[in-house]
Short mmCIF file of C-alpha atoms in Angstrom, two decimals:
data_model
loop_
_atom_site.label_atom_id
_atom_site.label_comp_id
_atom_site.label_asym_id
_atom_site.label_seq_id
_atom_site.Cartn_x
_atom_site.Cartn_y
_atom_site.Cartn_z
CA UNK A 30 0.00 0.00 0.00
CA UNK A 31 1.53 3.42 -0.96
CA UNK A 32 1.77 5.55 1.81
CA UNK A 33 1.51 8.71 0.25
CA UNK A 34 -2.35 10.41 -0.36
CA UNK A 35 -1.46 11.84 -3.69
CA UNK A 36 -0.03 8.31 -5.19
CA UNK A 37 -3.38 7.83 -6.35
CA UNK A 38 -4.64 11.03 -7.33
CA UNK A 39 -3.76 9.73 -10.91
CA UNK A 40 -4.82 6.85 -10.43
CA UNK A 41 -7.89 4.06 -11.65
CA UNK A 42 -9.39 5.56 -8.71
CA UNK A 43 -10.27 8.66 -10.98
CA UNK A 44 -12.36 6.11 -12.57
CA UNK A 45 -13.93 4.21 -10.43
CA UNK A 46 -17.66 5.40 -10.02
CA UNK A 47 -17.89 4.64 -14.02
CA UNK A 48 -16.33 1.19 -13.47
CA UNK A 49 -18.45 0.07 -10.49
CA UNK A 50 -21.23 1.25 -12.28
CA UNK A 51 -23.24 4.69 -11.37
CA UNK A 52 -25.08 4.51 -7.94
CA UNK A 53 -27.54 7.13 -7.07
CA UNK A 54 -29.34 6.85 -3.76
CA UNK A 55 -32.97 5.89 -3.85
CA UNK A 56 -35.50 8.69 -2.54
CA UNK A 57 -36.20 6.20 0.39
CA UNK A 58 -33.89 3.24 1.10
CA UNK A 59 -35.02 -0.14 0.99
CA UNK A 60 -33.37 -3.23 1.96
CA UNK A 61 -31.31 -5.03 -0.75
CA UNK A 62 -31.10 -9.12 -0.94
CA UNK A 63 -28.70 -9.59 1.81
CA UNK A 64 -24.93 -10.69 1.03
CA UNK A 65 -21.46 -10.82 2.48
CA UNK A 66 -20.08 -12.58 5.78
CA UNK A 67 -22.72 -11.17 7.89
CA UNK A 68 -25.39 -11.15 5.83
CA UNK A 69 -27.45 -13.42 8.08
CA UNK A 70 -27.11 -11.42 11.04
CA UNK A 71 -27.49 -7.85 9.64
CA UNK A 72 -30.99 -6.40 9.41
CA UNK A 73 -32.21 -2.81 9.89
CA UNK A 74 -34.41 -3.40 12.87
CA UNK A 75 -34.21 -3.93 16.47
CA UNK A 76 -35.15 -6.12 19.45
CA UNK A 77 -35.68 -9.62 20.00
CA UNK A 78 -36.40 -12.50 17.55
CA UNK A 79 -36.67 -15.65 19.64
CA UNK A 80 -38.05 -16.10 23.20
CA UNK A 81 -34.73 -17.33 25.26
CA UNK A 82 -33.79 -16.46 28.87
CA UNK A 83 -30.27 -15.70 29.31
CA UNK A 84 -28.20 -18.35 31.12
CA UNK A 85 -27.15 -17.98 35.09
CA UNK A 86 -24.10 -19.56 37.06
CA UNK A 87 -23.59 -19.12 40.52
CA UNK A 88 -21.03 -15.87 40.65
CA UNK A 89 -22.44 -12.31 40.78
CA UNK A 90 -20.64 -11.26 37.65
CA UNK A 91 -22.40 -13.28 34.15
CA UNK A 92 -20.71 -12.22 30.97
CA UNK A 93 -22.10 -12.96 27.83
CA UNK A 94 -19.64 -12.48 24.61
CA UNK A 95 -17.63 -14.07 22.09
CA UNK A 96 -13.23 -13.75 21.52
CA UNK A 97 -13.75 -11.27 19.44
CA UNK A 98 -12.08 -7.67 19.99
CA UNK A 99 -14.38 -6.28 21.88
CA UNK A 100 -14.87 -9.61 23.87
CA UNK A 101 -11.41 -9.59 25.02
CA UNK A 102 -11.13 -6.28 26.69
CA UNK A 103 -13.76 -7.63 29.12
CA UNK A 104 -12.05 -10.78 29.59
CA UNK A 105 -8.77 -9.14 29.78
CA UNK A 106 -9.90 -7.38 32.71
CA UNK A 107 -11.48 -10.14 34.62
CA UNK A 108 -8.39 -12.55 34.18
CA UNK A 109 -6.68 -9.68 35.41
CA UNK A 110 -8.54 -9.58 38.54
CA UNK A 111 -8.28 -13.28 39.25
CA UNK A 112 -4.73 -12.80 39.27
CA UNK A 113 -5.11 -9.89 42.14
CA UNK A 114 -7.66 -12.20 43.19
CA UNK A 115 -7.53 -15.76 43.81
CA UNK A 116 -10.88 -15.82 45.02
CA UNK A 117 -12.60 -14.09 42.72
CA UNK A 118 -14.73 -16.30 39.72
CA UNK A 119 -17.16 -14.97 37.68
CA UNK A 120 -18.97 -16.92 34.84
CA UNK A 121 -18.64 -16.63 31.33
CA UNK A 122 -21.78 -17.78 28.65
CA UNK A 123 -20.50 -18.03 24.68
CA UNK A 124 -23.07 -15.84 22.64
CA UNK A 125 -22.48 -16.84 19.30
CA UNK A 126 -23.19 -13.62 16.98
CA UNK A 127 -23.03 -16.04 13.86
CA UNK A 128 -25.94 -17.77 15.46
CA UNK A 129 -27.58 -15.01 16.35
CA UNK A 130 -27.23 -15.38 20.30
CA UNK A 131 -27.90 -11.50 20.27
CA UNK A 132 -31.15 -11.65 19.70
CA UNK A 133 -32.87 -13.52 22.23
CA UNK A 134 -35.12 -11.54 24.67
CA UNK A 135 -32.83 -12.25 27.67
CA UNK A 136 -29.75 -10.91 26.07
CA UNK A 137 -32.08 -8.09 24.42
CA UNK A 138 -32.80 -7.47 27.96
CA UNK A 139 -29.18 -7.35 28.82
CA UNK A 140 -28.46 -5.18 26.11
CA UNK A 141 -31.05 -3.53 23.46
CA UNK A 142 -28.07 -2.86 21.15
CA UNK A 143 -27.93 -6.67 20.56
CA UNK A 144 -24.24 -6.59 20.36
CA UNK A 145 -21.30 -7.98 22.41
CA UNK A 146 -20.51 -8.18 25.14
CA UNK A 147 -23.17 -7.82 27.61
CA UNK A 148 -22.80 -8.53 31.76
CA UNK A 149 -25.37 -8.98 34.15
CA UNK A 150 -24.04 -8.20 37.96
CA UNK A 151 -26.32 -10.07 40.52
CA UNK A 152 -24.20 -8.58 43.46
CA UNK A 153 -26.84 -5.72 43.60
CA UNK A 154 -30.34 -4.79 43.92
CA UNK A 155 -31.87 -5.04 41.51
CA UNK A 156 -29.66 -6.89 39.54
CA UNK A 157 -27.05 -4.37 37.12
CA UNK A 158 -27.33 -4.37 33.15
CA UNK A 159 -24.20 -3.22 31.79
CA UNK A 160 -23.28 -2.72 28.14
CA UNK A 161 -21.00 -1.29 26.16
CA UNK A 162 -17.51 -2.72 26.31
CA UNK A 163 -15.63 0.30 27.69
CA UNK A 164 -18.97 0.64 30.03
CA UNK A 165 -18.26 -2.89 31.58
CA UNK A 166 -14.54 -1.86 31.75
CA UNK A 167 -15.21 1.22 33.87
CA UNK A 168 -18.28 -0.64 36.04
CA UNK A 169 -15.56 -3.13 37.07
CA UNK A 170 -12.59 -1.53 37.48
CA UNK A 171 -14.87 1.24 40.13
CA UNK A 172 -16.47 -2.22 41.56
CA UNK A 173 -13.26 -3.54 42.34
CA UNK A 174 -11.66 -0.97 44.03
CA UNK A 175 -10.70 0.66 40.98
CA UNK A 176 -8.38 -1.86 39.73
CA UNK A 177 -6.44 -0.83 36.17
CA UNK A 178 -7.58 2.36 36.59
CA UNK A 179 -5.65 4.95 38.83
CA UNK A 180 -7.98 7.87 39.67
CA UNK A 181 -4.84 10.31 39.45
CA UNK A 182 -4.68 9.14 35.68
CA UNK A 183 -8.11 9.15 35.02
CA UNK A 184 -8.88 11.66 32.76
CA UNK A 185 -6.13 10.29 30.41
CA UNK A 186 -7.35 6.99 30.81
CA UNK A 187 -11.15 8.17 30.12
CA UNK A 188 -9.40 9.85 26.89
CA UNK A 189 -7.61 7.00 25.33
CA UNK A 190 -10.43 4.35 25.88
CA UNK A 191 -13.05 6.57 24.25
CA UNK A 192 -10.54 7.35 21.83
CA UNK A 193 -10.58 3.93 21.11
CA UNK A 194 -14.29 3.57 20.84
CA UNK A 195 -14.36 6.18 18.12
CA UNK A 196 -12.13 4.39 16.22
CA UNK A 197 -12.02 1.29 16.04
CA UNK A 198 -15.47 1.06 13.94
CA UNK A 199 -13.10 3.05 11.24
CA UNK A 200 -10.76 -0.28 11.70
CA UNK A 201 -13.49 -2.80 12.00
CA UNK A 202 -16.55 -1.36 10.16
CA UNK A 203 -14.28 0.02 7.79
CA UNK A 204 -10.60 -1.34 6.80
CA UNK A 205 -11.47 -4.87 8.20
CA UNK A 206 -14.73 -4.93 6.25
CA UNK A 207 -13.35 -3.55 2.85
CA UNK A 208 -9.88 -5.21 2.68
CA UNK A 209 -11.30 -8.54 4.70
CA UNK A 210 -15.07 -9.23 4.17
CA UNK A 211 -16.58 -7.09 1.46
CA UNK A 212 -17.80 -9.43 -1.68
CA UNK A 213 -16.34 -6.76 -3.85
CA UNK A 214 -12.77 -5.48 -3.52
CA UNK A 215 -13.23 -1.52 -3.91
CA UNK A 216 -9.98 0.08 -4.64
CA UNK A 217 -11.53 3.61 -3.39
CA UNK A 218 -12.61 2.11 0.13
CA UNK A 219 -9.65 -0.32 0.90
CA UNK A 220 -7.68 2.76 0.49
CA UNK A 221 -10.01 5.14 2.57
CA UNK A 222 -9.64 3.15 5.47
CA UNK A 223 -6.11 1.73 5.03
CA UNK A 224 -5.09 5.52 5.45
CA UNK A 225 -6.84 5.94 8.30
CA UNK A 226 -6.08 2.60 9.94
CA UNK A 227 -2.27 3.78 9.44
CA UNK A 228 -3.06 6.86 10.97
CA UNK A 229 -4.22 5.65 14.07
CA UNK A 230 -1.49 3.15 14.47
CA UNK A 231 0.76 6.38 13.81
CA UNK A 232 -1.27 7.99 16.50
CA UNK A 233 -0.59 5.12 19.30
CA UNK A 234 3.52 4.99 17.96
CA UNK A 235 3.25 8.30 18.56
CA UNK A 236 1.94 7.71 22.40
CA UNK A 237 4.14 5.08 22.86
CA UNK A 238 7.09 6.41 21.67
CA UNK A 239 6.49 8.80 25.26
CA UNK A 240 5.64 6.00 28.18
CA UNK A 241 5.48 2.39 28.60
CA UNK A 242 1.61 2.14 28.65
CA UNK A 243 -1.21 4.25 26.63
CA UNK A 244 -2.08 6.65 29.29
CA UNK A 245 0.76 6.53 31.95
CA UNK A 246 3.25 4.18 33.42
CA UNK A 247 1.33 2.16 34.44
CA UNK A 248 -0.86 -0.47 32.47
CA UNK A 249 -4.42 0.49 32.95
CA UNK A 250 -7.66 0.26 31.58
CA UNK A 251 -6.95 2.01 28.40
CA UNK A 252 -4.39 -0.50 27.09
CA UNK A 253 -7.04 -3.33 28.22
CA UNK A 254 -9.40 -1.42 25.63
CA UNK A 255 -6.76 -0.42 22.88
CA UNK A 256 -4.86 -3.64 22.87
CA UNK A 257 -6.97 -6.25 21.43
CA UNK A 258 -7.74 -4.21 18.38
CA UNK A 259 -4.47 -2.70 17.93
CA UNK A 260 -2.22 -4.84 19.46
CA UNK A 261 -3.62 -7.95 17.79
CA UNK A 262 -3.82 -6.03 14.96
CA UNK A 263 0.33 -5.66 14.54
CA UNK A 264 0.51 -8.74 15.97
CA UNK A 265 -1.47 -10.31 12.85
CA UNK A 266 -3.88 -11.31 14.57
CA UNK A 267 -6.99 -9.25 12.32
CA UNK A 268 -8.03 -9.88 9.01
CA UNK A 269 -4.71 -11.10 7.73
CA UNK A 270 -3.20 -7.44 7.50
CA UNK A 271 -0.22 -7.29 9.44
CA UNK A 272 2.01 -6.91 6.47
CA UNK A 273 0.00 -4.89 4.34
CA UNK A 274 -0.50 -2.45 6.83
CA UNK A 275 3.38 -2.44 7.24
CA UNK A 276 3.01 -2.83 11.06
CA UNK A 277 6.28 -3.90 11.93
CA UNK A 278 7.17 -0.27 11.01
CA UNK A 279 5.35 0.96 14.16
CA UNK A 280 8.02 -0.35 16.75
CA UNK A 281 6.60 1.66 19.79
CA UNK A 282 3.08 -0.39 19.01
CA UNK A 283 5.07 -3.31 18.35
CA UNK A 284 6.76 -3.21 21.56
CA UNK A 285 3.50 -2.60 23.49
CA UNK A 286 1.77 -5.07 21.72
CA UNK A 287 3.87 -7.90 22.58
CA UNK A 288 4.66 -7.01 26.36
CA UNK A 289 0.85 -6.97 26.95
CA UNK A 290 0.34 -10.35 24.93
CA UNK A 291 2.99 -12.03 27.28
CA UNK A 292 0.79 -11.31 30.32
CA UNK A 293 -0.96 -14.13 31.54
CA UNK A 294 -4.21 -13.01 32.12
CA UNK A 295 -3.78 -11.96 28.55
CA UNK A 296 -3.10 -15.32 26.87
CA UNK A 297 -6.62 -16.51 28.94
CA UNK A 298 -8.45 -13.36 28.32
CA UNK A 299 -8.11 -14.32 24.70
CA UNK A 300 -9.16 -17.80 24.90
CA UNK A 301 -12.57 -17.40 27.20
CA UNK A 302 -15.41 -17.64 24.90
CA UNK A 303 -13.98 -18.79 21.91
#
């Protein structure tokens, strides 16, 4: 992939509404015949569409995900804590997106977004909905004593894992979908989001290049959130990209990205779920 914006100003790109074929938005949308990876999961409506109570174990925390990205920060976390913690267990239910796990009333319940992960905490009264990855990372880290995330750093940390929030979906939703998933390889959005992708892993070398972790010293809730997008991401881990993305070229990430993946919480966080 060439680095430079302007390598393709003169480019097929120049071209490529005529050889796609013209597209001009109907007056009101309607659904097309559904195709691609998710097609079988992707609808434009909400809310449940099968009757299914969400499963219960015997520890306050339930957490109901998949190994995906946004799975792992969650896990991450926990595995963390049972390190602190030797007594502390919480219980972990598979929710299959593919199957469409998100879509039964008791996970609806959990979360209306129908997305993963969701976590139910029975330790209070009423029982706690959380969802929202970085929500569940903040609800536990405060819950346990505010573990991974130092209040004297907390603005910083609040910055870098919202700053992850807003961008990942330009990673996933966009250069993972495009250069990974699409049924059509579009020159015009692989390179969109490729650019962007490298910017953000310019942005973190950046970061890194200043401290040892994300948002201080010390490893925190932020790198829990950033890291199994990122991290995994150099690590060539997502969609196969490592070496088009030239990420060996961002050492600082590098560096981060494998110090974190030694932990050992890490190497389990990764494997609950999947």
């Amino acid at each position: 992939w060439l680095k430079h914006p302007c390598s393709f100003i003169d480019s097929p790109l120049a071209a490529m509404p005529q050889e796609l074929g013209e597209y001009t938005p109907a007056k009101v949308w309607e659904a097309p015949p559904a195709e691609g990876k998710f097609a079988s999961i992707n609808k434009p409506t909400a809310g449940a569409q099968k009757e299914e109570p969400l499963k219960k174990g015997d520890h306050d925390l339930q957490i109901y995900s998949m190994a995906t990205p946004n799975g792992v920060k969650v896990t991450m976390l926990l595995e963390e804590l049972c390190d602190m913690n030797p007594e502390f267990e919480y219980d972990a239910w598979a929710a299959s997106i593919m199957n469409g796990d998100q879509f039964t009333s008791g996970f609806v319940e959990c979360n209306p977004n129908s997305k993963i992960p969701c976590m139910m905490d029975y330790g209070t009264t009423p029982p706690t909905r959380v969802f929202e990855s970085a929500s569940i990372l903040m609800y536990v880290s405060e819950k346990f004593n505010n573990a991974f995330y130092p209040q004297q750093h907390k603005t910083e940390i609040l910055n870098w894992v919202f700053w992850q929030m807003g961008s990942a979906p330009y990673l996933g939703g966009g250069f993972g979908h495009f250069y990974a998933y699409a049924p059509v390889k579009i020159e015009y959005a692989v390179n969109r989001f490729t650019m962007e992708a490298k910017r953000q892993l310019d942005v973190l070398d950046q970061q890194l290049a200043k401290r040892k972790y994300i948002a201080c010293d010390e490893y925190t809730i932020a790198d829990i959130a950033i890291w199994p997008w990122y991290g995994q991401l150099v690590l060539g881990r997502l969609y196969e990209a490592a070496e088009f993305l030239e990420a060996s070229s961002y050492k600082n990430v590098m560096r981060w990205a494998e110090e974190i993946d030694a932990r050992p919480a890490t190497k389990r966080g990764r494997m609950v779920n999947k």
